[in-house]
JSON list of C-alpha atoms in Angstrom, two decimals:
[
{"chain": "A", "resi": 1, "resn": "MET", "atom": "CA", "xyz": [72.59, 98.08, -25.56]},
{"chain": "A", "resi": 2, "resn": "PRO", "atom": "CA", "xyz": [69.21, 99.19, -26.83]},
{"chain": "A", "resi": 3, "resn": "ARG", "atom": "CA", "xyz": [67.20, 96.60, -28.77]},
{"chain": "A", "resi": 4, "resn": "PRO", "atom": "CA", "xyz": [67.45, 98.28, -32.23]},
{"chain": "A", "resi": 5, "resn": "VAL", "atom": "CA", "xyz": [71.26, 98.30, -32.03]},
{"chain": "A", "resi": 6, "resn": "VAL", "atom": "CA", "xyz": [71.36, 94.62, -31.07]},
{"chain": "A", "resi": 7, "resn": "ARG", "atom": "CA", "xyz": [69.03, 93.74, -33.96]},
{"chain": "A", "resi": 8, "resn": "ALA", "atom": "CA", "xyz": [71.14, 95.74, -36.39]},
{"chain": "A", "resi": 9, "resn": "LEU", "atom": "CA", "xyz": [74.34, 94.08, -35.20]},
{"chain": "A", "resi": 10, "resn": "THR", "atom": "CA", "xyz": [72.71, 90.65, -35.43]},
{"chain": "A", "resi": 11, "resn": "GLY", "atom": "CA", "xyz": [71.64, 91.37, -39.01]},
{"chain": "A", "resi": 12, "resn": "VAL", "atom": "CA", "xyz": [75.11, 92.57, -39.97]},
{"chain": "A", "resi": 13, "resn": "LEU", "atom": "CA", "xyz": [76.67, 89.49, -38.37]},
{"chain": "A", "resi": 14, "resn": "ALA", "atom": "CA", "xyz": [74.27, 87.18, -40.23]},
{"chain": "A", "resi": 15, "resn": "LEU", "atom": "CA", "xyz": [74.97, 88.88, -43.57]},
{"chain": "A", "resi": 16, "resn": "THR", "atom": "CA", "xyz": [78.71, 88.73, -42.97]},
{"chain": "A", "resi": 17, "resn": "ALA", "atom": "CA", "xyz": [78.54, 85.02, -42.17]},
{"chain": "A", "resi": 18, "resn": "ALA", "atom": "CA", "xyz": [76.43, 84.34, -45.27]},
{"chain": "A", "resi": 19, "resn": "ALA", "atom": "CA", "xyz": [78.83, 86.32, -47.46]},
{"chain": "A", "resi": 20, "resn": "ALA", "atom": "CA", "xyz": [81.78, 84.36, -46.06]},
{"chain": "A", "resi": 21, "resn": "VAL", "atom": "CA", "xyz": [80.14, 80.95, -46.67]},
{"chain": "A", "resi": 22, "resn": "LEU", "atom": "CA", "xyz": [78.66, 81.65, -50.12]},
{"chain": "A", "resi": 23, "resn": "PRO", "atom": "CA", "xyz": [81.94, 81.37, -52.10]},
{"chain": "A", "resi": 24, "resn": "LEU", "atom": "CA", "xyz": [82.60, 78.00, -50.47]},
{"chain": "A", "resi": 25, "resn": "ALA", "atom": "CA", "xyz": [79.25, 76.66, -51.69]},
{"chain": "A", "resi": 26, "resn": "SER", "atom": "CA", "xyz": [79.76, 77.63, -55.33]},
{"chain": "A", "resi": 27, "resn": "PRO", "atom": "CA", "xyz": [81.32, 75.10, -57.73]},
{"chain": "A", "resi": 28, "resn": "LEU", "atom": "CA", "xyz": [84.98, 75.35, -58.59]},
{"chain": "A", "resi": 29, "resn": "PRO", "atom": "CA", "xyz": [85.95, 76.17, -62.19]},
{"chain": "A", "resi": 30, "resn": "ALA", "atom": "CA", "xyz": [86.87, 73.25, -64.41]},
{"chain": "A", "resi": 31, "resn": "ALA", "atom": "CA", "xyz": [90.52, 72.58, -65.15]},
{"chain": "A", "resi": 32, "resn": "ALA", "atom": "CA", "xyz": [91.69, 74.16, -68.38]},
{"chain": "A", "resi": 33, "resn": "ASP", "atom": "CA", "xyz": [93.35, 71.00, -69.67]},
{"chain": "A", "resi": 34, "resn": "SER", "atom": "CA", "xyz": [90.48, 68.57, -69.21]},
{"chain": "A", "resi": 35, "resn": "ILE", "atom": "CA", "xyz": [86.80, 68.30, -70.08]},
{"chain": "A", "resi": 36, "resn": "VAL", "atom": "CA", "xyz": [83.98, 66.12, -68.80]},
{"chain": "A", "resi": 37, "resn": "VAL", "atom": "CA", "xyz": [82.92, 63.30, -71.11]},
{"chain": "A", "resi": 38, "resn": "GLY", "atom": "CA", "xyz": [80.47, 60.77, -69.72]},
{"chain": "A", "resi": 39, "resn": "GLY", "atom": "CA", "xyz": [80.67, 62.22, -66.23]},
{"chain": "A", "resi": 40, "resn": "GLN", "atom": "CA", "xyz": [84.41, 61.73, -65.78]},
{"chain": "A", "resi": 41, "resn": "PRO", "atom": "CA", "xyz": [87.30, 64.10, -66.56]},
{"chain": "A", "resi": 42, "resn": "ALA", "atom": "CA", "xyz": [89.09, 63.32, -69.83]},
{"chain": "A", "resi": 43, "resn": "PRO", "atom": "CA", "xyz": [92.25, 64.85, -71.28]},
{"chain": "A", "resi": 44, "resn": "VAL", "atom": "CA", "xyz": [91.65, 67.25, -74.16]},
{"chain": "A", "resi": 45, "resn": "ALA", "atom": "CA", "xyz": [93.93, 65.11, -76.35]},
{"chain": "A", "resi": 46, "resn": "ASP", "atom": "CA", "xyz": [91.36, 62.28, -76.15]},
{"chain": "A", "resi": 47, "resn": "SER", "atom": "CA", "xyz": [88.42, 64.43, -77.32]},
{"chain": "A", "resi": 48, "resn": "PRO", "atom": "CA", "xyz": [89.59, 67.60, -79.11]},
{"chain": "A", "resi": 49, "resn": "TRP", "atom": "CA", "xyz": [86.23, 67.88, -80.91]},
{"chain": "A", "resi": 50, "resn": "ALA", "atom": "CA", "xyz": [84.47, 68.49, -77.59]},
{"chain": "A", "resi": 51, "resn": "VAL", "atom": "CA", "xyz": [86.76, 71.41, -76.86]},
{"chain": "A", "resi": 52, "resn": "ALA", "atom": "CA", "xyz": [86.14, 72.84, -80.33]},
{"chain": "A", "resi": 53, "resn": "LEU", "atom": "CA", "xyz": [82.39, 72.66, -79.73]},
{"chain": "A", "resi": 54, "resn": "SER", "atom": "CA", "xyz": [82.44, 74.11, -76.25]},
{"chain": "A", "resi": 55, "resn": "SER", "atom": "CA", "xyz": [85.26, 76.64, -76.09]},
{"chain": "A", "resi": 56, "resn": "ARG", "atom": "CA", "xyz": [84.15, 80.01, -77.42]},
{"chain": "A", "resi": 57, "resn": "ASP", "atom": "CA", "xyz": [87.26, 81.59, -75.84]},
{"chain": "A", "resi": 58, "resn": "ARG", "atom": "CA", "xyz": [89.65, 79.34, -77.77]},
{"chain": "A", "resi": 59, "resn": "PHE", "atom": "CA", "xyz": [87.82, 78.94, -81.08]},
{"chain": "A", "resi": 60, "resn": "GLY", "atom": "CA", "xyz": [85.63, 82.06, -81.33]},
{"chain": "A", "resi": 61, "resn": "GLY", "atom": "CA", "xyz": [82.01, 82.39, -82.44]},
{"chain": "A", "resi": 62, "resn": "ALA", "atom": "CA", "xyz": [82.39, 80.38, -85.68]},
{"chain": "A", "resi": 63, "resn": "ARG", "atom": "CA", "xyz": [82.86, 76.98, -84.07]},
{"chain": "A", "resi": 64, "resn": "ALA", "atom": "CA", "xyz": [82.33, 73.63, -85.72]},
{"chain": "A", "resi": 65, "resn": "GLY", "atom": "CA", "xyz": [78.94, 72.07, -85.17]},
{"chain": "A", "resi": 66, "resn": "GLN", "atom": "CA", "xyz": [77.16, 75.29, -84.29]}
]
């Protein structure tokens, strides 16, 4: 194969490998039924105020403490 074709295939292979690995490096979404308080997961029932402060999806734009 001519050199330009090999370089192009190498670039495509490198981009494909990077695209395949990138989703594995990103953090996973948090569980919907727990929050992090003090660095450890805690059930929402233990700290409902934290959910009210942080969940725009559940409580909308007019949230307590904002």
